[in-house]
XYZ file of C-alpha atoms in Angstrom:
255
model
C 0.000 0.000 0.000
C 1.443 3.452 -0.869
C 2.370 5.998 1.769
C -0.727 8.055 0.994
C -2.729 5.526 2.974
C -0.855 6.410 6.144
C -1.575 10.140 6.289
C -3.071 11.854 9.326
C -3.544 15.358 10.704
C -1.805 16.568 13.861
C -4.563 17.965 16.051
C -4.481 19.510 19.536
C -4.830 16.951 22.313
C -7.578 19.117 23.816
C -9.799 21.768 22.261
C -12.640 23.745 23.775
C -15.107 26.341 22.543
C -16.021 28.257 25.678
C -19.360 30.023 26.149
C -20.177 32.113 29.209
C -22.056 30.281 31.947
C -24.572 33.118 32.248
C -25.926 35.740 29.847
C -24.400 39.163 30.207
C -22.469 42.083 28.798
C -18.761 41.660 28.068
C -16.762 43.923 30.367
C -13.144 42.996 29.596
C -11.287 40.662 27.243
C -8.347 39.608 29.401
C -6.252 37.704 26.832
C -5.105 37.939 23.226
C -5.176 35.378 20.448
C -2.017 33.290 20.471
C -1.470 33.817 24.196
C -0.547 30.766 26.269
C -2.548 30.455 29.468
C -2.639 28.146 32.460
C -5.648 26.217 33.695
C -7.956 28.562 35.598
C -6.714 31.749 33.918
C -9.559 34.273 33.469
C -10.131 34.868 29.755
C -13.215 37.069 29.436
C -15.050 38.962 32.174
C -18.705 39.962 32.060
C -20.220 42.928 33.861
C -20.561 41.606 37.426
C -21.748 44.634 39.401
C -25.002 42.992 40.501
C -23.589 39.603 41.620
C -20.622 41.363 43.259
C -22.987 43.543 45.298
C -24.988 40.445 46.177
C -21.823 38.759 47.445
C -20.868 41.785 49.532
C -24.303 41.819 51.163
C -24.171 38.077 51.805
C -20.688 38.411 53.311
C -21.888 41.074 55.723
C -24.895 38.966 56.719
C -22.721 35.905 57.300
C -20.522 37.957 59.623
C -23.357 39.151 61.866
C -22.534 37.053 64.922
C -23.799 39.483 67.560
C -27.158 37.777 68.121
C -25.489 34.382 68.536
C -22.946 35.734 71.013
C -25.699 37.371 73.066
C -27.673 34.128 73.102
C -24.569 32.210 74.208
C -24.014 34.661 77.068
C -27.667 34.335 78.091
C -27.315 30.549 78.030
C -24.241 30.586 80.273
C -26.027 32.843 82.756
C -29.157 30.663 82.709
C -27.110 27.485 83.230
C -25.207 29.119 86.092
C -28.457 30.158 87.803
C -29.842 26.652 87.282
C -26.828 25.096 89.013
C -27.186 27.458 91.975
C -30.879 26.630 92.318
C -30.190 22.899 92.158
C -27.716 23.245 95.003
C -30.187 25.365 96.951
C -33.015 22.840 96.481
C -30.758 19.956 97.503
C -29.809 21.846 100.667
C -33.438 22.728 101.364
C -32.968 26.448 100.791
C -34.728 26.720 97.438
C -38.181 26.156 95.991
C -38.860 23.401 93.443
C -40.966 25.687 91.234
C -37.980 28.072 90.900
C -35.828 25.144 89.797
C -38.389 24.092 87.196
C -38.651 27.670 85.958
C -34.845 27.898 85.646
C -34.737 24.608 83.715
C -37.341 25.993 81.306
C -35.299 29.173 80.799
C -32.198 27.099 79.988
C -34.087 25.054 77.394
C -35.530 28.189 75.801
C -32.116 29.858 75.700
C -30.546 26.756 74.154
C -33.206 26.890 71.458
C -32.314 30.524 70.756
C -28.612 29.618 70.468
C -29.473 26.812 68.055
C -31.700 29.118 66.032
C -28.985 31.770 65.734
C -26.424 29.106 64.781
C -28.754 27.827 62.067
C -29.274 31.358 60.763
C -25.518 31.902 60.546
C -25.018 28.596 58.738
C -27.729 29.564 56.270
C -26.094 32.973 55.803
C -22.726 31.325 55.135
C -24.313 28.968 52.620
C -25.901 31.976 50.933
C -22.497 33.702 50.865
C -20.888 30.663 49.244
C -23.693 30.547 46.676
C -23.223 34.242 45.875
C -19.483 33.663 45.536
C -20.054 30.773 43.118
C -22.521 32.857 41.110
C -19.997 35.688 40.839
C -17.392 33.292 39.414
C -19.822 32.401 36.629
C -19.389 35.908 35.237
C -15.816 35.119 34.180
C -14.835 32.607 31.495
C -11.804 30.601 32.690
C -9.369 28.342 30.860
C -10.329 24.691 31.531
C -6.774 23.472 30.851
C -3.302 24.742 29.948
C -3.321 25.895 26.352
C -3.207 28.650 23.777
C -6.048 31.037 22.975
C -6.846 30.275 19.336
C -9.883 32.466 18.680
C -11.728 35.281 20.422
C -15.184 35.158 18.869
C -16.629 38.248 20.521
C -15.011 41.227 22.205
C -17.997 43.354 23.223
C -21.763 43.362 23.573
C -24.229 40.856 24.978
C -23.366 37.174 25.106
C -25.398 34.048 25.775
C -24.489 30.600 27.160
C -25.498 29.097 23.806
C -22.666 30.831 21.908
C -18.908 30.428 22.522
C -16.898 33.598 23.035
C -13.374 32.173 23.052
C -11.586 29.012 21.908
C -8.560 27.354 23.498
C -6.358 24.436 22.453
C -3.735 22.357 24.259
C -0.647 22.096 22.047
C 1.601 20.382 24.607
C 0.675 17.143 22.855
C -0.642 16.647 19.342
C -2.850 13.712 18.395
C -2.668 11.938 15.046
C -5.183 9.361 13.866
C -4.015 6.936 11.194
C -5.989 4.216 9.454
C -3.606 1.376 8.764
C -4.106 -1.768 6.642
C -5.307 -4.843 8.498
C -2.138 -6.759 7.559
C -0.317 -4.590 10.118
C -2.705 -5.439 12.930
C -0.716 -6.994 15.762
C 2.528 -5.432 14.546
C 1.650 -1.914 15.717
C 1.432 -1.905 19.504
C 0.660 0.595 22.244
C 3.836 2.251 23.521
C 5.654 1.861 20.239
C 7.380 4.905 18.708
C 6.878 5.413 14.977
C 8.841 7.794 12.718
C 6.755 10.372 10.886
C 7.330 12.912 8.141
C 5.633 16.266 8.694
C 4.322 18.425 5.869
C 4.419 22.214 5.558
C 5.159 24.282 7.546
C 7.128 21.817 9.678
C 8.954 19.920 6.907
C 10.980 17.647 9.159
C 11.029 14.122 10.571
C 9.293 13.738 13.914
C 8.163 10.785 16.001
C 4.841 9.722 17.427
C 4.072 7.412 20.325
C 1.288 4.894 19.786
C -1.276 5.500 22.532
C -4.110 3.303 21.288
C -4.827 0.661 18.671
C -8.449 -0.051 17.838
C -9.436 -3.717 18.215
C -11.969 -3.288 15.397
C -11.162 -3.796 11.709
C -13.214 -1.663 9.316
C -14.550 -4.233 6.863
C -15.249 -1.663 4.148
C -11.707 -0.245 4.054
C -9.876 -3.243 5.550
C -8.113 -0.884 7.977
C -7.866 -0.327 11.713
C -7.540 2.932 13.598
C -4.316 3.829 15.362
C -3.847 6.950 17.488
C -0.421 8.497 17.984
C 0.767 11.238 20.304
C 3.413 13.785 19.322
C 5.100 15.458 22.286
C 5.288 19.218 21.847
C 6.257 20.577 25.264
C 8.324 23.378 23.719
C 5.299 24.335 21.585
C 7.388 24.702 18.434
C 4.938 22.643 16.382
C 1.622 24.135 15.284
C -1.538 22.079 14.992
C -3.148 21.217 11.690
C -0.220 19.977 9.615
C -0.341 16.550 7.988
C 1.996 13.697 8.803
C 2.669 10.318 7.236
C 4.598 7.286 8.283
C 8.215 7.465 7.159
C 8.400 4.246 5.145
C 12.096 4.832 4.454
C 12.907 4.499 8.141
C 14.310 1.112 9.157
C 12.012 0.971 12.202
C 9.000 1.156 9.898
C 10.433 -1.441 7.553
C 10.665 -3.941 10.388
C 6.880 -4.020 10.758
C 6.373 -4.640 7.062
C 5.044 -1.296 5.882
């Protein structure tokens, strides 16, 4: 079979078209096309005045601990009075009805402490929700990569339309469809020599990361996926590659 049957395209190992999570008005484009970014880097920010104000209010509410502290002080005082009355009743110097009344006050005060604690927990949960909602107004990079396209730089945006695209070029994936006679000779972990087309124009190598166990009956081929390491990011994506049939390592598998 001629070399033309072993041609594939070097594609990014990861690609993502990123829409905003919420509708809104673009405030700032924080990156440029061609810029390399790390996972989590903010790419595009929407106008977040309303959710930011909501978070500030929720933060203040979650920090209002005065009512709980007062209830805790009241509880300590009620428990202290209850202990004194118990001692007095045991020594015959106190009335039983006063003891029962003090026990009731302690239970009521404990209920107030619990209520204030619950309110603070709810306020903290509301603060965390407001914080999460605020983060939705910024589009972040889901992985390390390069910004390939900025689709929109101003105006209203919707979650149904991507505003920026990112690709991971640290590794490039190549899919080859090889003749069935080579099945069993190409194995995972094997390194195969490749010839890259324009604009690379040089020999490179690809590591076999998967070999399909299914033979396509129509074409009598099987799918093989290779990985080209590109940590220095000198290789672009989109160029074609083919197996280098002149290489002795390729000849040994009968290509």
